[in-house]
């Protein structure tokens, strides 16, 4: 298909497609004439993935670029590629140089240990959770993370992991992991806010 | 305390505090001289709430303003105030004018009906979930939302609702609802990505 059809079918404007091509986020089409290239289903799928990560995942273009680079770097072993792509999904969190932060981070490390989870000591999710705990404590929001950890583990082990083709081609595995992380995450978040509305309504009218 | 101390204790820069005062997002301090005002714990708490919504919730300043306005509008009945604040937490999603969207939105409505949840037909979460489903389908990500809905319901009913003081002052209830929504949401999301890392590591090394 030509770029105009690719644009129409993906819902991504032509200048944006050209930007992704220049940035290497989208592979070149097959040049059929000096000013004309042909695109195919792989281009359409990549554009839909970028759009989902932008709109649904609310990732920055820089983060999406990192995800795509790790998929395309053939020298990375599969588990490192998955790790790099996965870490790119975490928001950048700056550790704060005070005791509150250190206490929260120590609590996160203790929780991971207690859960027996296999999470790298440098994983950005540890700092992300530490930041959340610091903010909760400053605001006096009490928290027991155990039921959240158990619900997360259950959904990941029983639903999400089954959808990832670990034995297939590497880009299929990373795409499934990244999209699953982002899309199931948004779905869960919307459902949780629906449940809050529903439970609030019940408690206020009874 | 003076504005310099308020800044040091909240971690919010003085020009930003002045901006919040001008925008009505922070109530004025007690004027003790022409160029001097005294602030107290209520100011500190409000600033910490704004900071948590910005950094952890990644809400826009416009959304935070809407949340604060609904808390301060005494003419709103409590359940409407909670609803307005809660809806401000949802990202703005534009319905798309095609059949794919309509089918996804119909599926969301059917799901809410089946769950027996009390969610307003105009709730922004319905469109948010519809958008997520459209993107999933375009990318061929298969999804069974039932386990997510059940996990969400359980966490909300058994953990989160217990932390909201529905019978106390209205600002305490809305603050607890808003902060709980945002902070527990971030905590769950980080835990879920940790669980993914852990489960992936296990499946790839065994």
Coordinates of C-alpha atoms in Angstrom, one line a residue:
Chain A
X1 CA 0.0 0.0 0.0
X2 CA 1.1 3.6 -0.4
X3 CA 1.7 6.0 2.4
X4 CA -1.7 7.6 2.1
X5 CA -3.4 4.3 2.6
X6 CA -1.1 3.4 5.5
X7 CA -2.1 6.7 7.1
X8 CA -5.8 6.1 6.6
X9 CA -5.7 2.6 7.9
X10 CA -3.5 3.3 10.9
X11 CA -5.1 6.7 11.8
X12 CA -1.6 8.2 11.9
X13 CA -1.0 11.4 9.9
X14 CA 1.4 11.3 7.0
X15 CA 3.9 13.8 8.5
X16 CA 4.0 11.7 11.7
X17 CA 4.7 8.6 9.7
X18 CA 7.5 10.4 8.0
X19 CA 8.9 11.4 11.4
X20 CA 8.8 7.8 12.6
X21 CA 10.6 6.7 9.5
X22 CA 13.3 9.4 10.0
X23 CA 13.7 8.4 13.7
X24 CA 14.0 4.7 12.8
X25 CA 10.9 3.9 14.8
X26 CA 9.3 2.5 11.6
X27 CA 11.2 0.5 9.0
X28 CA 11.5 1.9 5.5
X29 CA 9.0 0.7 2.9
X30 CA 10.1 -0.9 -0.4
X31 CA 11.2 1.9 -2.8
X32 CA 9.3 1.4 -6.0
X33 CA 10.1 4.8 -7.6
X34 CA 12.2 7.8 -6.7
X35 CA 9.4 9.4 -4.7
X36 CA 7.3 6.3 -4.0
X37 CA 7.5 3.5 -1.5
X38 CA 5.2 0.5 -0.8
X39 CA 4.3 -0.4 2.8
X40 CA 2.7 -3.6 4.1
X41 CA 1.1 -5.2 7.1
X42 CA 4.3 -5.0 9.2
X43 CA 4.2 -1.2 8.9
X44 CA 0.6 -1.0 9.8
X45 CA 1.1 -3.2 12.9
X46 CA 4.1 -1.2 14.0
X47 CA 2.1 2.1 13.7
X48 CA -0.7 0.6 15.7
X49 CA 1.7 -0.5 18.4
X50 CA 3.2 3.0 18.6
X51 CA -0.2 4.6 18.7
X52 CA -1.3 2.2 21.5
X53 CA 1.8 3.0 23.5
X54 CA 1.3 6.7 23.1
X55 CA -2.4 7.0 23.6
X56 CA -3.2 4.1 25.9
X57 CA 0.1 3.7 27.6
X58 CA 0.8 7.4 27.7
X59 CA 4.5 6.7 27.1
X60 CA 6.8 9.4 25.7
X61 CA 8.2 9.1 22.2
X62 CA 11.6 8.7 23.8
X63 CA 10.4 5.7 25.8
X64 CA 8.8 4.1 22.8
X65 CA 12.0 4.6 20.8
X66 CA 13.9 2.7 23.5
X67 CA 11.4 -0.2 23.4
X68 CA 11.7 -0.4 19.6
X69 CA 15.5 -0.2 19.7
X70 CA 15.7 -3.1 22.1
X71 CA 13.4 -5.2 19.9
X72 CA 15.6 -4.5 16.9
X73 CA 19.0 -5.0 18.5
X74 CA 19.7 -8.6 17.5
X75 CA 22.8 -8.8 19.6
X76 CA 20.7 -8.7 22.8
X77 CA 19.8 -12.1 24.2
X78 CA 16.0 -12.5 24.4
X79 CA 15.7 -12.1 28.2
X80 CA 17.8 -8.9 28.1
X81 CA 15.7 -7.5 25.2
X82 CA 12.6 -8.2 27.2
X83 CA 14.1 -6.6 30.3
X84 CA 15.2 -3.5 28.4
X85 CA 11.8 -3.0 26.8
X86 CA 10.0 -3.7 30.0
X87 CA 12.1 -1.2 32.0
X88 CA 11.4 1.4 29.4
X89 CA 7.8 1.2 30.4
X90 CA 8.6 2.5 34.0
X91 CA 8.5 6.2 34.6
X92 CA 11.8 7.7 35.4
X93 CA 11.9 8.3 39.2
X94 CA 14.7 10.2 40.9
X95 CA 15.6 8.7 44.3
X96 CA 15.4 11.4 47.0
X97 CA 18.4 11.9 49.3
X98 CA 16.7 11.6 52.6
X99 CA 15.8 9.1 55.3
X100 CA 12.2 8.9 54.4
X101 CA 13.2 7.6 50.9
X102 CA 15.7 5.2 52.3
X103 CA 13.2 3.8 54.7
X104 CA 10.6 3.3 51.9
X105 CA 13.2 1.8 49.6
X106 CA 14.3 -0.6 52.4
X107 CA 10.6 -1.6 52.9
X108 CA 10.2 -2.3 49.1
X109 CA 13.3 -4.5 49.2
X110 CA 12.0 -6.4 52.2
X111 CA 8.6 -6.9 50.5
X112 CA 10.2 -8.3 47.4
X113 CA 12.3 -10.6 49.5
X114 CA 9.4 -11.7 51.5
X115 CA 7.3 -12.4 48.4
X116 CA 10.2 -14.4 47.0
X117 CA 10.0 -12.5 43.7
X118 CA 12.8 -12.5 41.2
X119 CA 13.2 -8.8 40.6
X120 CA 16.6 -7.2 39.8
X121 CA 18.0 -5.0 42.6
X122 CA 18.3 -2.2 40.0
X123 CA 14.8 -2.6 38.6
X124 CA 13.2 0.9 38.2
X125 CA 10.0 -0.5 39.6
X126 CA 11.6 -0.7 43.1
X127 CA 12.2 3.1 43.1
X128 CA 8.8 3.7 41.6
X129 CA 7.1 1.9 44.5
X130 CA 9.4 3.6 47.0
X131 CA 8.3 7.0 45.7
X132 CA 4.7 6.0 46.0
X133 CA 5.2 4.8 49.6
X134 CA 7.0 8.1 50.5
X135 CA 4.1 10.2 49.2
X136 CA 1.5 8.0 51.0
X137 CA 3.4 8.4 54.3
X138 CA 3.6 12.1 53.9
X139 CA -0.1 12.3 53.3
X140 CA -1.0 9.8 56.1
X141 CA -2.5 7.3 53.6
X142 CA -2.2 4.0 55.3
X143 CA -1.3 1.1 53.2
X144 CA -1.1 -2.7 53.3
X145 CA 0.5 -3.7 50.0
X146 CA 0.1 -7.4 50.5
X147 CA -3.4 -7.8 48.9
X148 CA -2.2 -5.7 45.9
X149 CA 0.9 -7.8 45.5
X150 CA -1.1 -11.0 45.7
X151 CA -3.7 -9.8 43.1
X152 CA -0.9 -8.6 40.8
X153 CA 0.9 -11.9 41.0
X154 CA -2.2 -13.9 40.3
X155 CA -3.2 -11.9 37.2
X156 CA 0.3 -12.0 35.8
X157 CA 0.8 -15.7 36.5
X158 CA -2.6 -16.9 35.6
X159 CA -3.7 -14.6 32.8
X160 CA -0.9 -12.5 31.3
X161 CA 2.0 -14.9 31.0
X162 CA -0.1 -17.3 29.0
X163 CA -0.5 -14.7 26.3
X164 CA 3.3 -14.3 25.7
X165 CA 4.9 -16.5 23.1
X166 CA 8.3 -17.0 24.7
X167 CA 9.3 -19.7 22.1
X168 CA 8.3 -17.7 19.0
X169 CA 10.2 -14.9 17.3
X170 CA 11.7 -12.3 19.6
X171 CA 9.7 -9.4 18.3
X172 CA 6.4 -11.2 18.9
X173 CA 7.4 -11.9 22.5
X174 CA 8.4 -8.4 23.3
X175 CA 5.4 -6.9 21.5
X176 CA 3.1 -9.1 23.5
X177 CA 4.9 -8.3 26.8
X178 CA 4.9 -4.5 26.2
X179 CA 1.4 -4.3 24.8
X180 CA 0.0 -6.6 27.5
X181 CA 1.7 -4.6 30.2
X182 CA 0.3 -1.3 28.9
X183 CA -3.1 -2.4 27.7
X184 CA -4.0 -4.8 30.6
X185 CA -2.8 -2.1 32.9
X186 CA -5.1 0.6 31.5
X187 CA -8.0 -1.9 31.5
X188 CA -7.4 -2.8 35.1
X189 CA -7.1 0.9 36.1
X190 CA -10.4 1.8 34.4
X191 CA -12.1 -1.2 35.9
X192 CA -10.8 -0.2 39.4
X193 CA -12.2 3.3 39.1
X194 CA -15.5 1.8 37.9
X195 CA -15.6 -0.4 41.0
X196 CA -14.8 2.6 43.2
X197 CA -17.7 4.5 41.7
X198 CA -20.0 1.6 42.2
X199 CA -19.0 0.9 45.8
X200 CA -19.1 4.6 46.7
X201 CA -22.6 4.9 45.3
X202 CA -23.7 1.8 47.3
X203 CA -22.2 3.1 50.6
X204 CA -23.7 6.5 50.2
X205 CA -27.2 5.5 49.4
X206 CA -27.6 2.8 52.0
Chain B
X1 CA 5.2 29.3 59.3
X2 CA 6.5 31.7 56.6
X3 CA 6.4 30.8 52.9
X4 CA 10.1 29.9 52.9
X5 CA 9.5 27.2 55.6
X6 CA 6.4 26.0 53.8
X7 CA 8.5 25.6 50.6
X8 CA 11.3 23.7 52.5
X9 CA 8.8 21.4 54.2
X10 CA 6.7 20.7 51.2
X11 CA 9.5 20.5 48.6
X12 CA 7.5 22.9 46.4
X13 CA 9.5 26.0 45.1
X14 CA 8.3 29.4 46.3
X15 CA 7.3 30.6 42.8
X16 CA 5.2 27.5 42.3
X17 CA 3.5 28.1 45.7
X18 CA 2.7 31.6 44.5
X19 CA 1.3 30.3 41.3
X20 CA -1.0 27.9 43.2
X21 CA -2.1 30.8 45.4
X22 CA -3.0 32.9 42.4
X23 CA -4.8 30.0 40.7
X24 CA -6.9 29.4 43.9
X25 CA -5.5 25.9 44.2
X26 CA -4.0 26.8 47.6
X27 CA -5.9 28.9 50.1
X28 CA -4.4 32.2 51.2
X29 CA -2.3 32.4 54.4
X30 CA -3.1 34.8 57.2
X31 CA -1.7 38.2 56.3
X32 CA 0.4 39.4 59.2
X33 CA 2.1 42.4 57.5
X34 CA 1.9 44.0 54.0
X35 CA 4.4 41.6 52.5
X36 CA 4.1 38.7 55.0
X37 CA 1.7 35.9 55.5
X38 CA 1.6 32.9 57.9
X39 CA 0.9 29.4 56.7
X40 CA -0.1 26.3 58.6
X41 CA -0.5 22.6 58.4
X42 CA -3.5 22.8 56.1
X43 CA -1.3 24.6 53.5
X44 CA 1.4 22.0 53.9
X45 CA -1.1 19.2 53.4
X46 CA -2.6 20.7 50.4
X47 CA 0.8 21.2 48.8
X48 CA 1.7 17.6 49.5
X49 CA -1.6 16.5 47.9
X50 CA -0.9 18.6 44.8
X51 CA 2.6 17.2 44.5
X52 CA 1.4 13.6 44.9
X53 CA -1.3 14.1 42.2
X54 CA 1.3 15.7 39.9
X55 CA 4.2 13.3 40.4
X56 CA 2.7 10.0 41.3
X57 CA -0.7 10.4 39.6
X58 CA 0.7 12.3 36.6
X59 CA -2.4 14.4 36.5
X60 CA -2.3 17.7 34.7
X61 CA -2.5 21.0 36.6
X62 CA -6.0 21.5 35.0
X63 CA -7.2 18.2 36.3
X64 CA -5.9 18.9 39.8
X65 CA -7.6 22.3 39.7
X66 CA -10.9 20.5 38.9
X67 CA -10.5 18.2 41.8
X68 CA -9.8 21.1 44.2
X69 CA -12.7 23.1 42.9
X70 CA -15.1 20.3 43.5
X71 CA -13.8 19.9 47.1
X72 CA -14.3 23.6 47.8
X73 CA -17.7 24.0 46.2
X74 CA -19.9 23.7 49.3
X75 CA -23.1 23.8 47.2
X76 CA -22.3 20.3 45.8
X77 CA -23.8 17.4 47.7
X78 CA -21.1 15.0 49.0
X79 CA -21.8 12.3 46.5
X80 CA -21.6 14.7 43.6
X81 CA -18.4 16.3 44.9
X82 CA -16.9 12.8 45.1
X83 CA -18.1 12.0 41.6
X84 CA -16.7 15.2 40.1
X85 CA -13.3 14.8 41.7
X86 CA -13.2 11.1 40.8
X87 CA -14.1 11.8 37.1
X88 CA -11.3 14.4 37.0
X89 CA -8.9 11.5 37.5
X90 CA -9.9 9.9 34.2
X91 CA -7.9 10.8 31.1
X92 CA -10.0 12.6 28.5
X93 CA -10.9 10.1 25.8
X94 CA -12.5 11.0 22.5
X95 CA -15.0 8.5 21.3
X96 CA -14.1 7.5 17.7
X97 CA -16.9 7.6 15.1
X98 CA -16.7 4.1 13.7
X99 CA -18.1 0.6 14.2
X100 CA -15.1 -0.8 16.0
X101 CA -15.6 1.9 18.7
X102 CA -19.3 1.3 18.9
X103 CA -18.8 -2.5 19.3
X104 CA -16.2 -2.0 22.1
X105 CA -18.4 0.5 23.9
X106 CA -21.4 -1.9 23.7
X107 CA -19.2 -4.6 25.1
X108 CA -18.2 -2.3 28.0
X109 CA -21.8 -1.5 28.7
X110 CA -22.7 -5.2 28.6
X111 CA -19.8 -6.0 31.0
X112 CA -20.9 -3.4 33.6
X113 CA -24.5 -4.7 33.4
X114 CA -23.3 -8.3 33.8
X115 CA -21.2 -7.3 36.8
X116 CA -24.1 -5.5 38.3
X117 CA -22.0 -2.5 39.0
X118 CA -23.5 0.9 39.7
X119 CA -21.6 3.0 37.2
X120 CA -23.2 6.1 35.5
X121 CA -23.9 5.7 31.8
X122 CA -21.8 8.9 31.2
X123 CA -18.9 7.9 33.3
X124 CA -15.6 8.6 31.5
X125 CA -14.2 5.2 32.6
X126 CA -16.6 3.6 30.1
X127 CA -15.0 5.4 27.2
X128 CA -11.6 4.8 28.6
X129 CA -12.1 1.1 28.7
X130 CA -13.7 1.1 25.2
X131 CA -10.6 2.8 23.8
X132 CA -8.4 0.2 25.4
X133 CA -10.5 -2.6 24.0
X134 CA -10.4 -1.0 20.5
X135 CA -6.6 -0.8 20.6
X136 CA -6.3 -4.4 21.9
X137 CA -8.4 -5.7 19.1
X138 CA -6.5 -3.8 16.4
X139 CA -3.3 -5.4 17.7
X140 CA -4.8 -8.8 18.1
X141 CA -4.2 -8.9 21.9
X142 CA -6.8 -11.3 23.2
X143 CA -8.4 -10.3 26.4
X144 CA -10.7 -11.8 29.1
X145 CA -11.6 -8.9 31.3
X146 CA -13.4 -10.9 33.9
X147 CA -10.4 -11.8 36.2
X148 CA -9.4 -8.1 36.1
X149 CA -12.8 -6.9 37.0
X150 CA -13.0 -9.4 39.9
X151 CA -9.6 -8.5 41.2
X152 CA -10.5 -4.7 41.0
X153 CA -13.8 -5.2 42.8
X154 CA -12.2 -7.2 45.6
X155 CA -9.4 -4.7 46.2
X156 CA -11.8 -1.8 46.2
X157 CA -14.4 -3.4 48.4
X158 CA -12.1 -5.1 50.8
X159 CA -9.2 -2.7 51.1
X160 CA -9.8 0.8 49.7
X161 CA -13.3 1.6 50.8
X162 CA -12.4 0.9 54.4
X163 CA -9.9 3.8 54.2
X164 CA -12.5 6.5 53.2
X165 CA -14.2 8.4 56.0
X166 CA -17.6 8.8 54.4
X167 CA -19.1 10.2 57.6
X168 CA -16.4 12.8 58.3
X169 CA -15.8 16.3 56.8
X170 CA -16.2 16.4 53.0
X171 CA -12.7 17.4 52.2
X172 CA -11.3 14.4 54.2
X173 CA -13.5 12.0 52.2
X174 CA -12.6 13.4 48.8
X175 CA -8.9 13.6 49.7
X176 CA -8.9 10.0 50.8
X177 CA -10.8 8.9 47.6
X178 CA -8.6 10.9 45.2
X179 CA -5.3 10.0 46.9
X180 CA -6.3 6.4 47.3
X181 CA -7.3 6.1 43.7
X182 CA -4.0 7.6 42.5
X183 CA -1.5 6.2 45.0
X184 CA -2.9 2.6 45.3
X185 CA -3.2 2.6 41.5
X186 CA 0.5 3.5 41.1
X187 CA 1.5 0.9 43.7
X188 CA -0.5 -1.8 42.0
X189 CA 1.0 -0.9 38.6
X190 CA 4.6 -1.1 39.9
X191 CA 3.8 -4.4 41.7
X192 CA 2.3 -5.8 38.6
X193 CA 5.4 -5.0 36.5
X194 CA 7.6 -6.5 39.3
X195 CA 5.5 -9.7 39.1
X196 CA 5.9 -9.7 35.3
X197 CA 9.7 -9.4 35.6
X198 CA 9.7 -12.2 38.2
X199 CA 7.5 -14.6 36.2
X200 CA 9.4 -13.9 32.9
X201 CA 12.7 -14.7 34.6
X202 CA 11.3 -17.9 35.9
X203 CA 9.9 -19.0 32.6
X204 CA 13.0 -18.2 30.7
X205 CA 15.5 -19.9 33.0
X206 CA 13.5 -23.1 33.6

